[in-house]
Amino acid sequence: MMKLFQDKTIVLGVTGSIAAYKAATLASRLHQLGAQTYVAMTDAAEHFIAPLTFETLTHHPVLRDVLALGANSEIEHVALAQRADMVLIAPATANTIAKLAHGFANDVLAAICLDTRAPILLAPAMETGMWENAATQENLEKLKQRGVMVIEPQAGHLASGASGKGRMAEPSEILDAVRHVFARNGSLAGKRVVVTAGGTREAIDPVRVISNHSSGKMGYALAEEALARGATVALITSVDDLPVPYGANIARVVSTRDLRETVLREMRGADILIMAAAPADFRPLSPAEQKIKKEAAEDLTLTLVRNPDILGEVAQVRATDSANAPRVVIGFAAETNDLVENARGKLERKNLDMIVANPVPQTFGSDIVKATLLLKNHYEVDLEPMSKEDLAAIILNQAEHLLK
Ligand code: CTP
């Protein structure tokens, strides 16, 4: 599930093009992302793909007939047109584009488009000749002027065997456009947020590592929440067993030094940096090049050296080159003892705007966390135990406040 799509009602219009088979992927993804997805098909579309395919994928009946009434005698497409958060037509044929441009309402999809106040997105699919035809281009121009958004077709192989512009955009690109529309009014629209997640790993030899119990869940919840608020999100992560929040730019790291390099690069131009990662503070001085064999010795002594303090370096950049540093920096502190004193010390040493203090061992890997938020001005909020998703929302509320 993805917060941005949850509780959204999307009408997916499918019209008569061979690209209709890709609409099945779209319907499936939208449903998985949590959107209530209702497919409206034209008669021509049914020659290419069966309504049952969409009903199975979306768990909703498909709208096919403009004159049909619903179970309670309501006019289904009217109710849906009014309830919809978006109408996405993919594929949109030249014929449907022409109908919309001229205000026809003689099929169920055209009727919905005429009636709805929701944003309309089109992903055209047609032969190059039809695409380039002045009639189509004029129709598209008219629609754009009315606020309809067009996801440009690509150049490439067409069903006729010819090659040219007219291939429908790929489902991933269409979903990005949908996400963009939903995110544009969010409280973090236009802002760049960098989040780190997970414990780093330091090699002892090619098969063994030093690491910690950080699961990465807090960082992922923060990335998800920032995306839902419309931010551009870079998620720098050392874990690979959590689902990637849809729309995040992922950077994968292993060691603390990888993380350091990636944070210093990604934070340029960022508005908010949230260091939810648990970087290993030490690494083996010289990792063995081959697997260490136990026969070699009865005991083994590893010499560890200190890793860089990433937030310490961020603080230096903020002090000397603030144009290249995030405006708001938030850290975490997981402590076994003297939670508030230790966390406040880190807040000051690392020149943070806020630190989220979590008691150990309750924190790692668990879905419920206890946290105290500490801010620069000695402001302190002791929160009740809650889910990492709820905590992410509170942290970002504070971050937004700090941005102002
Ligand atoms: N952090 C960091 N670089 C490190 C270690 C930690 O930037 N090498 C960040 C963490 O991501 C976290 C904050 O600093 O946001 C506090 O991490 P923590 O491990 O609690 O602090 P340390 O400075 O490592 O202090 P100590 O381990 O002595 O408690």
PDB file of N, CA, C and O in Angstrom, residues 186-246:
ATOM      1  N   GLY A 186       0.396  18.583  -1.942  1.00  0.00           N
ATOM      2  CA  GLY A 186       0.839  18.149  -0.612  1.00  0.00           C
ATOM      3  C   GLY A 186       1.626  19.235   0.102  1.00  0.00           C
ATOM      4  O   GLY A 186       2.136  20.173  -0.517  1.00  0.00           O
ATOM      5  N   SER A 187       1.732  19.081   1.429  1.00  0.00           N
ATOM      6  CA  SER A 187       2.388  20.119   2.228  1.00  0.00           C
ATOM      7  C   SER A 187       3.902  20.159   1.996  1.00  0.00           C
ATOM      8  O   SER A 187       4.556  21.119   2.372  1.00  0.00           O
ATOM      9  N   LEU A 188       4.464  19.115   1.364  1.00  0.00           N
ATOM     10  CA  LEU A 188       5.901  19.148   1.053  1.00  0.00           C
ATOM     11  C   LEU A 188       6.139  19.184  -0.467  1.00  0.00           C
ATOM     12  O   LEU A 188       7.234  18.871  -0.927  1.00  0.00           O
ATOM     13  N   ALA A 189       5.117  19.575  -1.231  1.00  0.00           N
ATOM     14  CA  ALA A 189       5.288  19.668  -2.685  1.00  0.00           C
ATOM     15  C   ALA A 189       6.422  20.636  -2.991  1.00  0.00           C
ATOM     16  O   ALA A 189       6.507  21.704  -2.386  1.00  0.00           O
ATOM     17  N   GLY A 190       7.303  20.255  -3.898  1.00  0.00           N
ATOM     18  CA  GLY A 190       8.410  21.123  -4.282  1.00  0.00           C
ATOM     19  C   GLY A 190       9.609  21.030  -3.342  1.00  0.00           C
ATOM     20  O   GLY A 190      10.641  21.646  -3.593  1.00  0.00           O
ATOM     21  N   LYS A 191       9.487  20.252  -2.279  1.00  0.00           N
ATOM     22  CA  LYS A 191      10.601  20.132  -1.331  1.00  0.00           C
ATOM     23  C   LYS A 191      11.361  18.824  -1.577  1.00  0.00           C
ATOM     24  O   LYS A 191      10.799  17.844  -2.044  1.00  0.00           O
ATOM     25  N   ARG A 192      12.663  18.877  -1.247  1.00  0.00           N
ATOM     26  CA  ARG A 192      13.494  17.679  -1.410  1.00  0.00           C
ATOM     27  C   ARG A 192      13.870  17.153  -0.030  1.00  0.00           C
ATOM     28  O   ARG A 192      14.411  17.893   0.800  1.00  0.00           O
ATOM     29  N   VAL A 193      13.573  15.886   0.196  1.00  0.00           N
ATOM     30  CA  VAL A 193      13.828  15.275   1.504  1.00  0.00           C
ATOM     31  C   VAL A 193      14.784  14.098   1.311  1.00  0.00           C
ATOM     32  O   VAL A 193      14.580  13.269   0.421  1.00  0.00           O
ATOM     33  N   VAL A 194      15.831  14.050   2.120  1.00  0.00           N
ATOM     34  CA  VAL A 194      16.768  12.921   2.085  1.00  0.00           C
ATOM     35  C   VAL A 194      16.598  12.148   3.384  1.00  0.00           C
ATOM     36  O   VAL A 194      16.645  12.731   4.473  1.00  0.00           O
ATOM     37  N   VAL A 195      16.375  10.838   3.259  1.00  0.00           N
ATOM     38  CA  VAL A 195      16.190   9.984   4.436  1.00  0.00           C
ATOM     39  C   VAL A 195      17.195   8.831   4.358  1.00  0.00           C
ATOM     40  O   VAL A 195      17.386   8.255   3.285  1.00  0.00           O
ATOM     41  N   THR A 196      17.849   8.519   5.490  1.00  0.00           N
ATOM     42  CA  THR A 196      18.717   7.335   5.519  1.00  0.00           C
ATOM     43  C   THR A 196      18.056   6.267   6.366  1.00  0.00           C
ATOM     44  O   THR A 196      17.313   6.572   7.300  1.00  0.00           O
ATOM     45  N   ALA A 197      18.316   4.999   6.030  1.00  0.00           N
ATOM     46  CA  ALA A 197      17.636   3.908   6.734  1.00  0.00           C
ATOM     47  C   ALA A 197      18.535   2.684   6.864  1.00  0.00           C
ATOM     48  O   ALA A 197      19.275   2.344   5.940  1.00  0.00           O
ATOM     49  N   GLY A 198      18.434   2.031   8.013  1.00  0.00           N
ATOM     50  CA  GLY A 198      19.090   0.737   8.216  1.00  0.00           C
ATOM     51  C   GLY A 198      20.470   0.841   8.848  1.00  0.00           C
ATOM     52  O   GLY A 198      21.069   1.914   8.915  1.00  0.00           O
ATOM     53  N   GLY A 199      20.954  -0.291   9.305  1.00  0.00           N
ATOM     54  CA  GLY A 199      22.287  -0.358   9.898  1.00  0.00           C
ATOM     55  C   GLY A 199      23.314  -0.646   8.817  1.00  0.00           C
ATOM     56  O   GLY A 199      23.049  -1.425   7.904  1.00  0.00           O
ATOM     57  N   THR A 200      24.460  -0.001   8.891  1.00  0.00           N
ATOM     58  CA  THR A 200      25.481  -0.280   7.871  1.00  0.00           C
ATOM     59  C   THR A 200      26.233  -1.564   8.242  1.00  0.00           C
ATOM     60  O   THR A 200      26.154  -2.048   9.368  1.00  0.00           O
ATOM     61  N   ARG A 201      26.946  -2.115   7.271  1.00  0.00           N
ATOM     62  CA  ARG A 201      27.692  -3.364   7.463  1.00  0.00           C
ATOM     63  C   ARG A 201      29.163  -3.140   7.116  1.00  0.00           C
ATOM     64  O   ARG A 201      29.477  -2.562   6.074  1.00  0.00           O
ATOM     65  N   GLU A 202      30.035  -3.618   8.021  1.00  0.00           N
ATOM     66  CA  GLU A 202      31.475  -3.460   7.810  1.00  0.00           C
ATOM     67  C   GLU A 202      32.097  -4.841   7.675  1.00  0.00           C
ATOM     68  O   GLU A 202      31.911  -5.705   8.545  1.00  0.00           O
ATOM     69  N   ALA A 203      32.815  -5.038   6.590  1.00  0.00           N
ATOM     70  CA  ALA A 203      33.348  -6.376   6.300  1.00  0.00           C
ATOM     71  C   ALA A 203      34.485  -6.763   7.242  1.00  0.00           C
ATOM     72  O   ALA A 203      35.388  -5.964   7.510  1.00  0.00           O
ATOM     73  N   ILE A 204      34.399  -8.008   7.748  1.00  0.00           N
ATOM     74  CA  ILE A 204      35.510  -8.605   8.493  1.00  0.00           C
ATOM     75  C   ILE A 204      36.351  -9.422   7.496  1.00  0.00           C
ATOM     76  O   ILE A 204      37.566  -9.367   7.475  1.00  0.00           O
ATOM     77  N   ASP A 205      35.637 -10.176   6.681  1.00  0.00           N
ATOM     78  CA  ASP A 205      36.242 -10.903   5.556  1.00  0.00           C
ATOM     79  C   ASP A 205      35.155 -10.989   4.490  1.00  0.00           C
ATOM     80  O   ASP A 205      34.086 -10.402   4.669  1.00  0.00           O
ATOM     81  N   PRO A 206      35.382 -11.704   3.382  1.00  0.00           N
ATOM     82  CA  PRO A 206      34.360 -11.673   2.316  1.00  0.00           C
ATOM     83  C   PRO A 206      32.995 -12.249   2.726  1.00  0.00           C
ATOM     84  O   PRO A 206      32.019 -12.034   2.019  1.00  0.00           O
ATOM     85  N   VAL A 207      32.894 -12.957   3.852  1.00  0.00           N
ATOM     86  CA  VAL A 207      31.586 -13.521   4.213  1.00  0.00           C
ATOM     87  C   VAL A 207      31.026 -12.977   5.527  1.00  0.00           C
ATOM     88  O   VAL A 207      29.863 -13.195   5.830  1.00  0.00           O
ATOM     89  N   ARG A 208      31.845 -12.280   6.321  1.00  0.00           N
ATOM     90  CA  ARG A 208      31.362 -11.865   7.639  1.00  0.00           C
ATOM     91  C   ARG A 208      31.330 -10.336   7.743  1.00  0.00           C
ATOM     92  O   ARG A 208      32.163  -9.661   7.150  1.00  0.00           O
ATOM     93  N   VAL A 209      30.357  -9.858   8.539  1.00  0.00           N
ATOM     94  CA  VAL A 209      30.243  -8.410   8.717  1.00  0.00           C
ATOM     95  C   VAL A 209      30.007  -8.057  10.179  1.00  0.00           C
ATOM     96  O   VAL A 209      29.553  -8.883  10.960  1.00  0.00           O
ATOM     97  N   ILE A 210      30.293  -6.812  10.507  1.00  0.00           N
ATOM     98  CA  ILE A 210      29.866  -6.221  11.776  1.00  0.00           C
ATOM     99  C   ILE A 210      28.677  -5.327  11.430  1.00  0.00           C
ATOM    100  O   ILE A 210      28.744  -4.533  10.490  1.00  0.00           O
ATOM    101  N   SER A 211      27.589  -5.502  12.187  1.00  0.00           N
ATOM    102  CA  SER A 211      26.424  -4.651  11.904  1.00  0.00           C
ATOM    103  C   SER A 211      25.631  -4.445  13.190  1.00  0.00           C
ATOM    104  O   SER A 211      26.157  -4.674  14.279  1.00  0.00           O
ATOM    105  N   ASN A 212      24.399  -4.011  13.077  1.00  0.00           N
ATOM    106  CA  ASN A 212      23.564  -3.801  14.262  1.00  0.00           C
ATOM    107  C   ASN A 212      22.122  -4.183  13.928  1.00  0.00           C
ATOM    108  O   ASN A 212      21.826  -4.598  12.806  1.00  0.00           O
ATOM    109  N   HIS A 213      21.229  -4.032  14.880  1.00  0.00           N
ATOM    110  CA  HIS A 213      19.870  -4.562  14.724  1.00  0.00           C
ATOM    111  C   HIS A 213      18.906  -3.620  14.004  1.00  0.00           C
ATOM    112  O   HIS A 213      17.719  -3.901  13.948  1.00  0.00           O
ATOM    113  N   SER A 214      19.372  -2.504  13.502  1.00  0.00           N
ATOM    114  CA  SER A 214      18.439  -1.569  12.860  1.00  0.00           C
ATOM    115  C   SER A 214      17.741  -2.230  11.672  1.00  0.00           C
ATOM    116  O   SER A 214      18.389  -2.799  10.797  1.00  0.00           O
ATOM    117  N   SER A 215      16.410  -2.148  11.633  1.00  0.00           N
ATOM    118  CA  SER A 215      15.658  -2.825  10.562  1.00  0.00           C
ATOM    119  C   SER A 215      15.436  -1.934   9.351  1.00  0.00           C
ATOM    120  O   SER A 215      15.085  -2.412   8.280  1.00  0.00           O
ATOM    121  N   GLY A 216      15.580  -0.616   9.539  1.00  0.00           N
ATOM    122  CA  GLY A 216      15.305   0.312   8.445  1.00  0.00           C
ATOM    123  C   GLY A 216      13.856   0.758   8.372  1.00  0.00           C
ATOM    124  O   GLY A 216      13.503   1.647   7.592  1.00  0.00           O
ATOM    125  N   LYS A 217      12.978   0.152   9.206  1.00  0.00           N
ATOM    126  CA  LYS A 217      11.533   0.438   9.075  1.00  0.00           C
ATOM    127  C   LYS A 217      11.195   1.910   9.326  1.00  0.00           C
ATOM    128  O   LYS A 217      10.318   2.467   8.677  1.00  0.00           O
ATOM    129  N   MET A 218      11.903   2.527  10.280  1.00  0.00           N
ATOM    130  CA  MET A 218      11.601   3.938  10.582  1.00  0.00           C
ATOM    131  C   MET A 218      11.905   4.817   9.373  1.00  0.00           C
ATOM    132  O   MET A 218      11.115   5.685   9.000  1.00  0.00           O
ATOM    133  N   GLY A 219      13.072   4.591   8.770  1.00  0.00           N
ATOM    134  CA  GLY A 219      13.453   5.386   7.592  1.00  0.00           C
ATOM    135  C   GLY A 219      12.472   5.195   6.443  1.00  0.00           C
ATOM    136  O   GLY A 219      12.094   6.151   5.765  1.00  0.00           O
ATOM    137  N   TYR A 220      12.031   3.942   6.238  1.00  0.00           N
ATOM    138  CA  TYR A 220      11.086   3.681   5.151  1.00  0.00           C
ATOM    139  C   TYR A 220       9.743   4.359   5.425  1.00  0.00           C
ATOM    140  O   TYR A 220       9.106   4.878   4.510  1.00  0.00           O
ATOM    141  N   ALA A 221       9.316   4.351   6.687  1.00  0.00           N
ATOM    142  CA  ALA A 221       8.051   5.016   7.032  1.00  0.00           C
ATOM    143  C   ALA A 221       8.167   6.529   6.793  1.00  0.00           C
ATOM    144  O   ALA A 221       7.230   7.167   6.319  1.00  0.00           O
ATOM    145  N   LEU A 222       9.338   7.080   7.095  1.00  0.00           N
ATOM    146  CA  LEU A 222       9.548   8.520   6.862  1.00  0.00           C
ATOM    147  C   LEU A 222       9.537   8.836   5.364  1.00  0.00           C
ATOM    148  O   LEU A 222       8.944   9.826   4.934  1.00  0.00           O
ATOM    149  N   ALA A 223      10.174   7.985   4.577  1.00  0.00           N
ATOM    150  CA  ALA A 223      10.203   8.205   3.125  1.00  0.00           C
ATOM    151  C   ALA A 223       8.787   8.153   2.569  1.00  0.00           C
ATOM    152  O   ALA A 223       8.372   9.009   1.768  1.00  0.00           O
ATOM    153  N   GLU A 224       8.035   7.162   3.013  1.00  0.00           N
ATOM    154  CA  GLU A 224       6.651   6.994   2.553  1.00  0.00           C
ATOM    155  C   GLU A 224       5.802   8.226   2.888  1.00  0.00           C
ATOM    156  O   GLU A 224       5.042   8.732   2.061  1.00  0.00           O
ATOM    157  N   GLU A 225       5.947   8.708   4.107  1.00  0.00           N
ATOM    158  CA  GLU A 225       5.163   9.863   4.555  1.00  0.00           C
ATOM    159  C   GLU A 225       5.557  11.121   3.763  1.00  0.00           C
ATOM    160  O   GLU A 225       4.699  11.904   3.358  1.00  0.00           O
ATOM    161  N   ALA A 226       6.853  11.307   3.544  1.00  0.00           N
ATOM    162  CA  ALA A 226       7.302  12.484   2.789  1.00  0.00           C
ATOM    163  C   ALA A 226       6.785  12.425   1.351  1.00  0.00           C
ATOM    164  O   ALA A 226       6.370  13.441   0.784  1.00  0.00           O
ATOM    165  N   LEU A 227       6.775  11.228   0.764  1.00  0.00           N
ATOM    166  CA  LEU A 227       6.238  11.074  -0.600  1.00  0.00           C
ATOM    167  C   LEU A 227       4.754  11.408  -0.623  1.00  0.00           C
ATOM    168  O   LEU A 227       4.268  12.073  -1.533  1.00  0.00           O
ATOM    169  N   ALA A 228       4.032  10.949   0.406  1.00  0.00           N
ATOM    170  CA  ALA A 228       2.593  11.207   0.465  1.00  0.00           C
ATOM    171  C   ALA A 228       2.305  12.698   0.582  1.00  0.00           C
ATOM    172  O   ALA A 228       1.242  13.159   0.195  1.00  0.00           O
ATOM    173  N   ARG A 229       3.286  13.446   1.116  1.00  0.00           N
ATOM    174  CA  ARG A 229       3.099  14.901   1.236  1.00  0.00           C
ATOM    175  C   ARG A 229       3.637  15.645   0.021  1.00  0.00           C
ATOM    176  O   ARG A 229       3.743  16.863   0.030  1.00  0.00           O
ATOM    177  N   GLY A 230       4.042  14.905  -0.983  1.00  0.00           N
ATOM    178  CA  GLY A 230       4.419  15.538  -2.248  1.00  0.00           C
ATOM    179  C   GLY A 230       5.888  15.850  -2.408  1.00  0.00           C
ATOM    180  O   GLY A 230       6.283  16.480  -3.393  1.00  0.00           O
ATOM    181  N   ALA A 231       6.731  15.432  -1.457  1.00  0.00           N
ATOM    182  CA  ALA A 231       8.157  15.730  -1.563  1.00  0.00           C
ATOM    183  C   ALA A 231       8.826  14.846  -2.608  1.00  0.00           C
ATOM    184  O   ALA A 231       8.341  13.767  -2.935  1.00  0.00           O
ATOM    185  N   THR A 232       9.958  15.333  -3.118  1.00  0.00           N
ATOM    186  CA  THR A 232      10.875  14.478  -3.866  1.00  0.00           C
ATOM    187  C   THR A 232      11.748  13.815  -2.818  1.00  0.00           C
ATOM    188  O   THR A 232      12.314  14.494  -1.964  1.00  0.00           O
ATOM    189  N   VAL A 233      11.840  12.496  -2.864  1.00  0.00           N
ATOM    190  CA  VAL A 233      12.510  11.790  -1.764  1.00  0.00           C
ATOM    191  C   VAL A 233      13.688  10.964  -2.260  1.00  0.00           C
ATOM    192  O   VAL A 233      13.549  10.184  -3.202  1.00  0.00           O
ATOM    193  N   ALA A 234      14.845  11.179  -1.620  1.00  0.00           N
ATOM    194  CA  ALA A 234      15.979  10.273  -1.831  1.00  0.00           C
ATOM    195  C   ALA A 234      16.061   9.400  -0.586  1.00  0.00           C
ATOM    196  O   ALA A 234      16.153   9.912   0.521  1.00  0.00           O
ATOM    197  N   LEU A 235      15.987   8.089  -0.794  1.00  0.00           N
ATOM    198  CA  LEU A 235      16.075   7.149   0.334  1.00  0.00           C
ATOM    199  C   LEU A 235      17.401   6.415   0.216  1.00  0.00           C
ATOM    200  O   LEU A 235      17.621   5.662  -0.734  1.00  0.00           O
ATOM    201  N   ILE A 236      18.289   6.682   1.172  1.00  0.00           N
ATOM    202  CA  ILE A 236      19.609   6.041   1.161  1.00  0.00           C
ATOM    203  C   ILE A 236      19.527   4.886   2.148  1.00  0.00           C
ATOM    204  O   ILE A 236      19.297   5.105   3.347  1.00  0.00           O
ATOM    205  N   THR A 237      19.677   3.669   1.655  1.00  0.00           N
ATOM    206  CA  THR A 237      19.343   2.518   2.493  1.00  0.00           C
ATOM    207  C   THR A 237      20.388   1.417   2.431  1.00  0.00           C
ATOM    208  O   THR A 237      21.005   1.197   1.396  1.00  0.00           O
ATOM    209  N   SER A 238      20.520   0.721   3.547  1.00  0.00           N
ATOM    210  CA  SER A 238      21.414  -0.443   3.589  1.00  0.00           C
ATOM    211  C   SER A 238      20.618  -1.734   3.695  1.00  0.00           C
ATOM    212  O   SER A 238      21.190  -2.799   3.801  1.00  0.00           O
ATOM    213  N   VAL A 239      19.281  -1.647   3.688  1.00  0.00           N
ATOM    214  CA  VAL A 239      18.486  -2.874   3.787  1.00  0.00           C
ATOM    215  C   VAL A 239      17.877  -3.196   2.419  1.00  0.00           C
ATOM    216  O   VAL A 239      17.606  -2.296   1.629  1.00  0.00           O
ATOM    217  N   ASP A 240      17.688  -4.488   2.165  1.00  0.00           N
ATOM    218  CA  ASP A 240      17.060  -4.815   0.879  1.00  0.00           C
ATOM    219  C   ASP A 240      15.871  -5.743   1.055  1.00  0.00           C
ATOM    220  O   ASP A 240      15.381  -6.309   0.107  1.00  0.00           O
ATOM    221  N   ASP A 241      15.373  -5.871   2.296  1.00  0.00           N
ATOM    222  CA  ASP A 241      14.223  -6.771   2.486  1.00  0.00           C
ATOM    223  C   ASP A 241      12.926  -6.010   2.762  1.00  0.00           C
ATOM    224  O   ASP A 241      11.933  -6.600   3.152  1.00  0.00           O
ATOM    225  N   LEU A 242      12.923  -4.690   2.552  1.00  0.00           N
ATOM    226  CA  LEU A 242      11.682  -3.929   2.724  1.00  0.00           C
ATOM    227  C   LEU A 242      11.218  -3.450   1.356  1.00  0.00           C
ATOM    228  O   LEU A 242      12.049  -3.124   0.500  1.00  0.00           O
ATOM    229  N   PRO A 243       9.883  -3.394   1.139  1.00  0.00           N
ATOM    230  CA  PRO A 243       9.410  -2.900  -0.157  1.00  0.00           C
ATOM    231  C   PRO A 243       9.786  -1.422  -0.343  1.00  0.00           C
ATOM    232  O   PRO A 243       9.656  -0.626   0.582  1.00  0.00           O
ATOM    233  N   VAL A 244      10.259  -1.097  -1.529  1.00  0.00           N
ATOM    234  CA  VAL A 244      10.694   0.269  -1.823  1.00  0.00           C
ATOM    235  C   VAL A 244       9.469   1.179  -1.907  1.00  0.00           C
ATOM    236  O   VAL A 244       8.537   0.879  -2.639  1.00  0.00           O
ATOM    237  N   PRO A 245       9.437   2.283  -1.158  1.00  0.00           N
ATOM    238  CA  PRO A 245       8.289   3.200  -1.244  1.00  0.00           C
ATOM    239  C   PRO A 245       8.170   3.722  -2.677  1.00  0.00           C
ATOM    240  O   PRO A 245       9.160   4.186  -3.246  1.00  0.00           O
ATOM    241  N   TYR A 246       6.961   3.612  -3.228  1.00  0.00           N
ATOM    242  CA  TYR A 246       6.784   3.954  -4.634  1.00  0.00           C
ATOM    243  C   TYR A 246       7.124   5.424  -4.890  1.00  0.00           C
ATOM    244  O   TYR A 246       6.612   6.303  -4.233  1.00  0.00           O
TER     245      TYR A 246
END
